[in-house]
C-alpha positions as protocol buffer text, in pm:
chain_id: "A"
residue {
  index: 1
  type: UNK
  ca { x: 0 y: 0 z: 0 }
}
residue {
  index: 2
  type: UNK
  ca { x: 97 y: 318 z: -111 }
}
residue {
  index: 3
  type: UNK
  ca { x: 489 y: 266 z: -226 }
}
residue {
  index: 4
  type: UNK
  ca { x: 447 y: 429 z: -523 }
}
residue {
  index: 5
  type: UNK
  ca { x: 259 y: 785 z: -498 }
}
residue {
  index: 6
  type: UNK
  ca { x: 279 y: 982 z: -789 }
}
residue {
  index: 7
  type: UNK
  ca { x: 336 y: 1301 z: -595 }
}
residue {
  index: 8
  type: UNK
  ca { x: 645 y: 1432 z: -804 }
}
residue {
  index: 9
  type: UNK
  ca { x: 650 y: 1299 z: -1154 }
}
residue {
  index: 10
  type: UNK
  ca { x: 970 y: 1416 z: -1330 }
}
residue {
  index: 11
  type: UNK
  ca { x: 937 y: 1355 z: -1764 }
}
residue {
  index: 12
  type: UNK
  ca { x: 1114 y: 1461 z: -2082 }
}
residue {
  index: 13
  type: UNK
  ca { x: 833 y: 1504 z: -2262 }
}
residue {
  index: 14
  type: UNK
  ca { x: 1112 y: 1474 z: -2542 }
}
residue {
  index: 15
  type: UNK
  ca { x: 1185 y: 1140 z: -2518 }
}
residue {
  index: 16
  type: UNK
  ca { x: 936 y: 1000 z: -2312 }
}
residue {
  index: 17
  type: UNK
  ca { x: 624 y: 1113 z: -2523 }
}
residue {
  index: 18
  type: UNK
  ca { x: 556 y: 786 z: -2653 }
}
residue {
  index: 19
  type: UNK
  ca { x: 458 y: 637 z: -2254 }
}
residue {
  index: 20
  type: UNK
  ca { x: 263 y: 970 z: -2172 }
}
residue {
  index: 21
  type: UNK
  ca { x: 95 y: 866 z: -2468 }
}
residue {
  index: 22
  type: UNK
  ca { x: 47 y: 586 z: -2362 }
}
residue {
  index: 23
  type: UNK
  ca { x: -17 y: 595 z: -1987 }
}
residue {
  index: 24
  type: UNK
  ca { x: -278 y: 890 z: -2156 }
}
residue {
  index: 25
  type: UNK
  ca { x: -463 y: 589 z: -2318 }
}
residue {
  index: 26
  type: UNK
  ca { x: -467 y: 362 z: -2041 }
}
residue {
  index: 27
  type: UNK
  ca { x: -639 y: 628 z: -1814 }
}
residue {
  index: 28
  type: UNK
  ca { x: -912 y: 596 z: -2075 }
}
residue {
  index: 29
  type: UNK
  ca { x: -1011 y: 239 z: -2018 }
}
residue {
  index: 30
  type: UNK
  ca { x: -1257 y: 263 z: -1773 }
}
residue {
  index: 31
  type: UNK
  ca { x: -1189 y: -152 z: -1681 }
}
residue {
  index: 32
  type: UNK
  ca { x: -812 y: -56 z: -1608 }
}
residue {
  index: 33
  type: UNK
  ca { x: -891 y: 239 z: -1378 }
}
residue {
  index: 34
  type: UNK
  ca { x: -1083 y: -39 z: -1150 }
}
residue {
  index: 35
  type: UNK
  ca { x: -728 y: -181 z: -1087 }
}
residue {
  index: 36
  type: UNK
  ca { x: -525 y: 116 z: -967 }
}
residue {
  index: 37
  type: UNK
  ca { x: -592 y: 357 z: -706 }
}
residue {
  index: 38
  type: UNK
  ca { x: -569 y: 712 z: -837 }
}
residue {
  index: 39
  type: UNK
  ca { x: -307 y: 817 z: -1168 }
}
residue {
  index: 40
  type: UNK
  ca { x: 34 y: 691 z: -953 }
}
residue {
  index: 41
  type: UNK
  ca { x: 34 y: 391 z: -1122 }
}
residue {
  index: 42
  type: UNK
  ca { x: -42 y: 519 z: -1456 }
}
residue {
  index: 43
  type: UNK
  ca { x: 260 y: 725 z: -1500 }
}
residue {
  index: 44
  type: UNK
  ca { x: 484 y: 404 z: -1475 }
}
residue {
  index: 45
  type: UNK
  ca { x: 285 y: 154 z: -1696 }
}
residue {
  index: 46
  type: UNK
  ca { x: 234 y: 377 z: -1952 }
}
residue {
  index: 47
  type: UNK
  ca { x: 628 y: 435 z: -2014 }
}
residue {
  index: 48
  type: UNK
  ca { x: 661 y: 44 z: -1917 }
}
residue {
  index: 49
  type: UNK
  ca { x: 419 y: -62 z: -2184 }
}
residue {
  index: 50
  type: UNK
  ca { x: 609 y: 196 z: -2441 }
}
residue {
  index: 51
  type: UNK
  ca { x: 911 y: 51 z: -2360 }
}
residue {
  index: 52
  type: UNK
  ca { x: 1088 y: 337 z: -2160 }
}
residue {
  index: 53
  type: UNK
  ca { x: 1322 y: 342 z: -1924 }
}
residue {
  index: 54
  type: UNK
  ca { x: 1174 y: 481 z: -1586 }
}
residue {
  index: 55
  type: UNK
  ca { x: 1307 y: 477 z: -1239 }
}
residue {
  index: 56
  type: UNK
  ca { x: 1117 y: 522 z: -937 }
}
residue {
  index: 57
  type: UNK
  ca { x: 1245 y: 666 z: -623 }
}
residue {
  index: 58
  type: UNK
  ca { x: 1426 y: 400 z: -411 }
}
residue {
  index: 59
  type: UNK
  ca { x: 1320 y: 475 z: -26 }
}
residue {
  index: 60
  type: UNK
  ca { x: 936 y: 335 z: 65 }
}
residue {
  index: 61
  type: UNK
  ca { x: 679 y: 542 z: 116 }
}
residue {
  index: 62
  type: UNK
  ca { x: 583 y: 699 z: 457 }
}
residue {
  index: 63
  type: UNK
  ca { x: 392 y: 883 z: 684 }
}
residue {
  index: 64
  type: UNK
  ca { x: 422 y: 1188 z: 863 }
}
residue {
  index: 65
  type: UNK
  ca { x: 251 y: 1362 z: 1115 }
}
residue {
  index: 66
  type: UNK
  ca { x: 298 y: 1365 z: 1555 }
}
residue {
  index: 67
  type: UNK
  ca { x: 513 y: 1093 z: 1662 }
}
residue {
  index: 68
  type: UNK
  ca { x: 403 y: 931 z: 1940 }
}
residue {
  index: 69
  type: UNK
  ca { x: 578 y: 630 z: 2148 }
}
residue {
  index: 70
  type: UNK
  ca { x: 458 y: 299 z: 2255 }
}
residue {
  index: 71
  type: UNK
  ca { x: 374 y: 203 z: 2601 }
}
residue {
  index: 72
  type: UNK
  ca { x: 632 y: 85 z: 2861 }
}
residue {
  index: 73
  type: UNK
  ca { x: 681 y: -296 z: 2844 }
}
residue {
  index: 74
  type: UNK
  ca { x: 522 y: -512 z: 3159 }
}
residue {
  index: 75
  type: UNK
  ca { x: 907 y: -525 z: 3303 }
}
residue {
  index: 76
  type: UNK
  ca { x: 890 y: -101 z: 3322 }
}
residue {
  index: 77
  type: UNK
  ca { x: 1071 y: -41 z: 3020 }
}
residue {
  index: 78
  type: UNK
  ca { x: 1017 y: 160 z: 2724 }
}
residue {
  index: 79
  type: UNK
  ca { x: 898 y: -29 z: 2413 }
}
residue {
  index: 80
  type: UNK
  ca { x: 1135 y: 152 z: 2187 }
}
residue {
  index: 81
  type: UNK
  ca { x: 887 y: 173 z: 1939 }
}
residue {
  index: 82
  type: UNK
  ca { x: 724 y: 444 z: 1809 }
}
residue {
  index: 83
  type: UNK
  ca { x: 392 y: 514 z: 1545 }
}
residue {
  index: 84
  type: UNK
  ca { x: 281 y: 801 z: 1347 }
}
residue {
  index: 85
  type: UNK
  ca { x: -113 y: 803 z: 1256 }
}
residue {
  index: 86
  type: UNK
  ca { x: -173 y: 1017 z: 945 }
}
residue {
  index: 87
  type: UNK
  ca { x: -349 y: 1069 z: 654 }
}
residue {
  index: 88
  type: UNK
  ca { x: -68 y: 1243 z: 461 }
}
residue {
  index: 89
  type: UNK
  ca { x: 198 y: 1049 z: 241 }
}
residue {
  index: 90
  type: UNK
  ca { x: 558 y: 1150 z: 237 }
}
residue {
  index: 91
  type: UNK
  ca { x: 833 y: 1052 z: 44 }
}
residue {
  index: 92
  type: UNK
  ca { x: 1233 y: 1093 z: 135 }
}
residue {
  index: 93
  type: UNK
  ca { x: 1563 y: 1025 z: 3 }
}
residue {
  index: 94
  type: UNK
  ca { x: 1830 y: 839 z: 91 }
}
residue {
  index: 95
  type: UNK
  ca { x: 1979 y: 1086 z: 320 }
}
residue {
  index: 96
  type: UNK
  ca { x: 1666 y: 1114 z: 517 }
}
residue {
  index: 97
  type: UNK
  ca { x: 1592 y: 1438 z: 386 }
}
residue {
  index: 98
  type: UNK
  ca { x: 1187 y: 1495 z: 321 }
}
residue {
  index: 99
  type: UNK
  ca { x: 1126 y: 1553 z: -74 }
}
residue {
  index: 100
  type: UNK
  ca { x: 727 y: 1610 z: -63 }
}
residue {
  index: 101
  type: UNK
  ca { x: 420 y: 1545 z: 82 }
}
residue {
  index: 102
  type: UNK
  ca { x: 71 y: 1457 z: -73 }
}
residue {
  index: 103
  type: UNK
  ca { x: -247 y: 1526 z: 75 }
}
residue {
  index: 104
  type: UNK
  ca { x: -294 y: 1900 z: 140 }
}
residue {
  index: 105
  type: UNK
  ca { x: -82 y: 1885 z: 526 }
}
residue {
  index: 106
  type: UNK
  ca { x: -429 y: 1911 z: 662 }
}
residue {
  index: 107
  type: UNK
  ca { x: -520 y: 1638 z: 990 }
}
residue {
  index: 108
  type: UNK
  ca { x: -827 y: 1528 z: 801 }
}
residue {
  index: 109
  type: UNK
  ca { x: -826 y: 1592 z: 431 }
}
residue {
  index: 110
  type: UNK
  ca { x: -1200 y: 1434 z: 326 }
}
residue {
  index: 111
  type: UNK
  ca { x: -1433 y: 1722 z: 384 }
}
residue {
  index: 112
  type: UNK
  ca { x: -1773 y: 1638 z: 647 }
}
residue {
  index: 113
  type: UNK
  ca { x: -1572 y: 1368 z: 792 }
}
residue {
  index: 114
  type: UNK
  ca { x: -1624 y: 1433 z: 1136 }
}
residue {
  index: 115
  type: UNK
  ca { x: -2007 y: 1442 z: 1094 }
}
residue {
  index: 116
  type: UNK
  ca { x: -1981 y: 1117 z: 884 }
}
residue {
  index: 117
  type: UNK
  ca { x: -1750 y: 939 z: 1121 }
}
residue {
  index: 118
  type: UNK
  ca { x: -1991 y: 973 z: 1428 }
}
residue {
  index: 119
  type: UNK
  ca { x: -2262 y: 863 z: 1220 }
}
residue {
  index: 120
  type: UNK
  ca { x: -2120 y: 560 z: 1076 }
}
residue {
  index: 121
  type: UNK
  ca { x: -1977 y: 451 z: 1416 }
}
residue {
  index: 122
  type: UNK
  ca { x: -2048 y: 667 z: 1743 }
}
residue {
  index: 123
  type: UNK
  ca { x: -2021 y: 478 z: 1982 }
}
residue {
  index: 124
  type: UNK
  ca { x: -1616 y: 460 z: 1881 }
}
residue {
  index: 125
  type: UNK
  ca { x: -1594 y: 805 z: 1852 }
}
residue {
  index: 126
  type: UNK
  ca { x: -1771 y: 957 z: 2105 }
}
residue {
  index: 127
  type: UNK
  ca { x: -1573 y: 734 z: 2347 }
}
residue {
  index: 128
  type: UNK
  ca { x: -1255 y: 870 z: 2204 }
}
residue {
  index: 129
  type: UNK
  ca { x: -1361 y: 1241 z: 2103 }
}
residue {
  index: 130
  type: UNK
  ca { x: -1647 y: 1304 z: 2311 }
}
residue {
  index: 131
  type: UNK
  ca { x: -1878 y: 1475 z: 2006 }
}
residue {
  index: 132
  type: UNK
  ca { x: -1820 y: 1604 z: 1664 }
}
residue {
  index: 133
  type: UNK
  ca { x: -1772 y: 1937 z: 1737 }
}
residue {
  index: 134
  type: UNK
  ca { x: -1414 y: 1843 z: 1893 }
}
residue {
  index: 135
  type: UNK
  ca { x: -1375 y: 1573 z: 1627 }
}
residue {
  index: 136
  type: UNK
  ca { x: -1419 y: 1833 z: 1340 }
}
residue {
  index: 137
  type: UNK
  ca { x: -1183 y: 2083 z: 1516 }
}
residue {
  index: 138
  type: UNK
  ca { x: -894 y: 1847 z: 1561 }
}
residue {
  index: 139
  type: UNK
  ca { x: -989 y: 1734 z: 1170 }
}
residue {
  index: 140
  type: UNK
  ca { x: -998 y: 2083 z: 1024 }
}
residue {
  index: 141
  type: UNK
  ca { x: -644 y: 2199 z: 1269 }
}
residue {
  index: 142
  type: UNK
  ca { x: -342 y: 2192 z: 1008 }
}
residue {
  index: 143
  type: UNK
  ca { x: -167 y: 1889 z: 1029 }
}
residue {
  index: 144
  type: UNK
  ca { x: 114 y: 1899 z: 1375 }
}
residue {
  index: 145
  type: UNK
  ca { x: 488 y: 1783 z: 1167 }
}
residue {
  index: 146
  type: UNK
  ca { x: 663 y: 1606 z: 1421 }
}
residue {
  index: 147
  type: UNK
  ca { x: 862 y: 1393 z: 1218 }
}
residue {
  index: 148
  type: UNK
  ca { x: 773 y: 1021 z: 935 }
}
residue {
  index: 149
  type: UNK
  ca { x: 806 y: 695 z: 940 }
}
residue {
  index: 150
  type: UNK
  ca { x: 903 y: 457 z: 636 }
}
residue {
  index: 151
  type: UNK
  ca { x: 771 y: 155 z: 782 }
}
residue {
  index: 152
  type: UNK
  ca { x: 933 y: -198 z: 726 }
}
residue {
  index: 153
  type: UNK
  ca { x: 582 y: -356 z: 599 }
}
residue {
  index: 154
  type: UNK
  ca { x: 731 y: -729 z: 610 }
}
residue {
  index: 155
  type: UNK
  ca { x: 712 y: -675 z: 1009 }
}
residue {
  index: 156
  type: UNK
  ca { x: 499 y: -371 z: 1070 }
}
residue {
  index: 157
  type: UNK
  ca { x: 189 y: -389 z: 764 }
}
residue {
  index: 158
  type: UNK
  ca { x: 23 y: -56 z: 750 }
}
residue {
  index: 159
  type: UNK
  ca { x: -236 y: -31 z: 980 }
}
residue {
  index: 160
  type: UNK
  ca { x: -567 y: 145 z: 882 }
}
residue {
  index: 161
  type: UNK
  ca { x: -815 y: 305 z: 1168 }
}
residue {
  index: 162
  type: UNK
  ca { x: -1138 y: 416 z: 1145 }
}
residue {
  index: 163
  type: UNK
  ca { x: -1055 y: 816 z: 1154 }
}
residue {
  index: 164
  type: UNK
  ca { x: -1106 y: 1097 z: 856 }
}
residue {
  index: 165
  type: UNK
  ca { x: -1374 y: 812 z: 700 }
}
residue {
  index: 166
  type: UNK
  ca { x: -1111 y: 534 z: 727 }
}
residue {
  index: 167
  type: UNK
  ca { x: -841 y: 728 z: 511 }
}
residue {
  index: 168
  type: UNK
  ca { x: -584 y: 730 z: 815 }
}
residue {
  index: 169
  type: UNK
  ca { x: -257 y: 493 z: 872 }
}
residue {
  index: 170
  type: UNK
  ca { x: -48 y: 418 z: 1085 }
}
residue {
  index: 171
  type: UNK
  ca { x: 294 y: 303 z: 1062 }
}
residue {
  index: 172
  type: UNK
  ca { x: 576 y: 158 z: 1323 }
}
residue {
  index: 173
  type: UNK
  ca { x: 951 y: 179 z: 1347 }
}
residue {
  index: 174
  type: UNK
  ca { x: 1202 y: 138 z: 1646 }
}
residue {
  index: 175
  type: UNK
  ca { x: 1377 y: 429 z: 1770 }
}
residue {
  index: 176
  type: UNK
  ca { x: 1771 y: 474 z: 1865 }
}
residue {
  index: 177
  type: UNK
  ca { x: 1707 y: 337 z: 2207 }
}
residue {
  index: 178
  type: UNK
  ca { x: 1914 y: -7 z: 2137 }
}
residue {
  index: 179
  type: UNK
  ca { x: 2241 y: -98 z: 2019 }
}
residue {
  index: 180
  type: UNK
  ca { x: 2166 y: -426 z: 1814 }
}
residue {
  index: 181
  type: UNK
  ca { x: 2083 y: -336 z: 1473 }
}
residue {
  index: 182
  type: UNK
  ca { x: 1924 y: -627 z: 1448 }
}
residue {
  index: 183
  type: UNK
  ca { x: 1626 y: -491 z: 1660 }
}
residue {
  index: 184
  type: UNK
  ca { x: 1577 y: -210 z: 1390 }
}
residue {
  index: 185
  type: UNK
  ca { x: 1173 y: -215 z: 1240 }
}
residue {
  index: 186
  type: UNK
  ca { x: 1117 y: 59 z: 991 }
}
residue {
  index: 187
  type: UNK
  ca { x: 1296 y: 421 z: 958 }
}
residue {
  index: 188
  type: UNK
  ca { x: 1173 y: 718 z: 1205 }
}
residue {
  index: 189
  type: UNK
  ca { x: 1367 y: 1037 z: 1074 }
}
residue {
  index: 190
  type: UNK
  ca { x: 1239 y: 1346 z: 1320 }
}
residue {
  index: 191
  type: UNK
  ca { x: 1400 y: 1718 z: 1180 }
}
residue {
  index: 192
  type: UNK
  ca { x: 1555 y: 1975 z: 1365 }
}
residue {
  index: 193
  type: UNK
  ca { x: 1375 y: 2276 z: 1527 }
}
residue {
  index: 194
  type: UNK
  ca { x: 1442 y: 2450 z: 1229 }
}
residue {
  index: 195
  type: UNK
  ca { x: 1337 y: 2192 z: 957 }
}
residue {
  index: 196
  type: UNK
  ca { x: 1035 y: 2170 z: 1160 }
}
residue {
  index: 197
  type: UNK
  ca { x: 960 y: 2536 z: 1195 }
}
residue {
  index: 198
  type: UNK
  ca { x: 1009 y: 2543 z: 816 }
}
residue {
  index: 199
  type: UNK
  ca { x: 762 y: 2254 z: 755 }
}
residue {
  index: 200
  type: UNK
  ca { x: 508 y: 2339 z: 1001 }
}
residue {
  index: 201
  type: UNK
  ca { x: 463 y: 2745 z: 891 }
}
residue {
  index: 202
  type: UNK
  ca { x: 448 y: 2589 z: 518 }
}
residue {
  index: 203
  type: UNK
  ca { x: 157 y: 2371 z: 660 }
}
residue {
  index: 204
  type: UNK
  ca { x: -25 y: 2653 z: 863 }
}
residue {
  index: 205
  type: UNK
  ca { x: 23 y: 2892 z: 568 }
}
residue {
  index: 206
  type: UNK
  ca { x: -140 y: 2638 z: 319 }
}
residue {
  index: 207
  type: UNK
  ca { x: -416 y: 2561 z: 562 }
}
residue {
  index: 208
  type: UNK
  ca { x: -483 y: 2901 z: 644 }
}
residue {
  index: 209
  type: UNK
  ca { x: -513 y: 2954 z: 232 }
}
């Protein structure tokens, strides 16, 4: 799920017309567009089926959003693991450096989602949120940057809740708290105070917009 996002699509329209072309003609078939989720798979098959070269950017896909840690363990010690729960995609680089985001930096990007969350399940949510009111302001609120997670899905699968009409994930990777690299689940980069200022005005400013 979502390790390919077609966020940042870079073409020479030059020499790659021929897959535009053609990933142009596979977004017509209406039986194909059943199979994919959105356009990010288009871009590739169309330059695949034209015979193209294409590359697609080596690190996983992650989340990003507050970072929030585990429980202690029964024996009083901290888990060492840690979770994001988002609705927003990121993508990095190999030197842990963010490249982009997709999905608007807003907490809850699906508009009346608070009012169609406590209908579809309020019991859940009104246990956890109390009523919508709250539920839409922490839904509407610019999304908090703490830091992402590229999750190691072979150990940690995405998980999927039931908030923002079941478009939120969560994803799970060990922190630096341990020395054997053998304990090591997923990738949590956090930024520094100034990456994050940087990040978090960008997402205020868009969400004030």
């Amino acid at each position: 799920l979502h390790h390919v996002d077609s966020g940042l699509v870079v073409v020479n329209k030059l020499e790659k017309l021929n897959g535009l072309l053609m990933s142009f003609m596979l977004n017509l078939d209406g039986k194909l567009q059943r199979c994919v989720y959105g356009d990010k798979e288009i871009f590739w098959l169309g330059q695949l089926y034209a015979g193209q070269d294409y590359s697609i950017n080596p690190v996983d896909g992650s989340i990003i959003g507050p970072v929030n840690e585990e429980p202690e363990n029964d024996d009083g010690h901290k888990s060492g693991m840690y979770y994001i729960c988002s609705t927003q995609i990121a993508h990095s680089d190999s030197k842990n450096r963010l490249l982009w985001v997709n999905g608007g930096l807003k907490t809850c990007k699906i508009s009346n989602s608070a009012e169609d969350d406590f209908g579809r399940e309020p019991e859940y949510f009104k246990s956890r949120y109390g009523d919508i009111s709250k539920l839409k302001r922490i839904y509407d609120a610019s999304l908090n940057v703490e830091g992402l997670i590229v999750p190691d899905v072979s150990v940690h699968p995405w998980m999927q809740i039931k908030e923002c009409s079941n478009y939120m994930y969560c994803a799970y990777a060990t922190g630096d708290g341990h020395t054997n690299s053998e304990l090591d689940e997923g990738r949590l980069i956090t930024f520094t105070e100034k990456e994050l200022r940087y990040i978090n005005d960008i997402s205020r400013t868009w969400n004030a917009s």
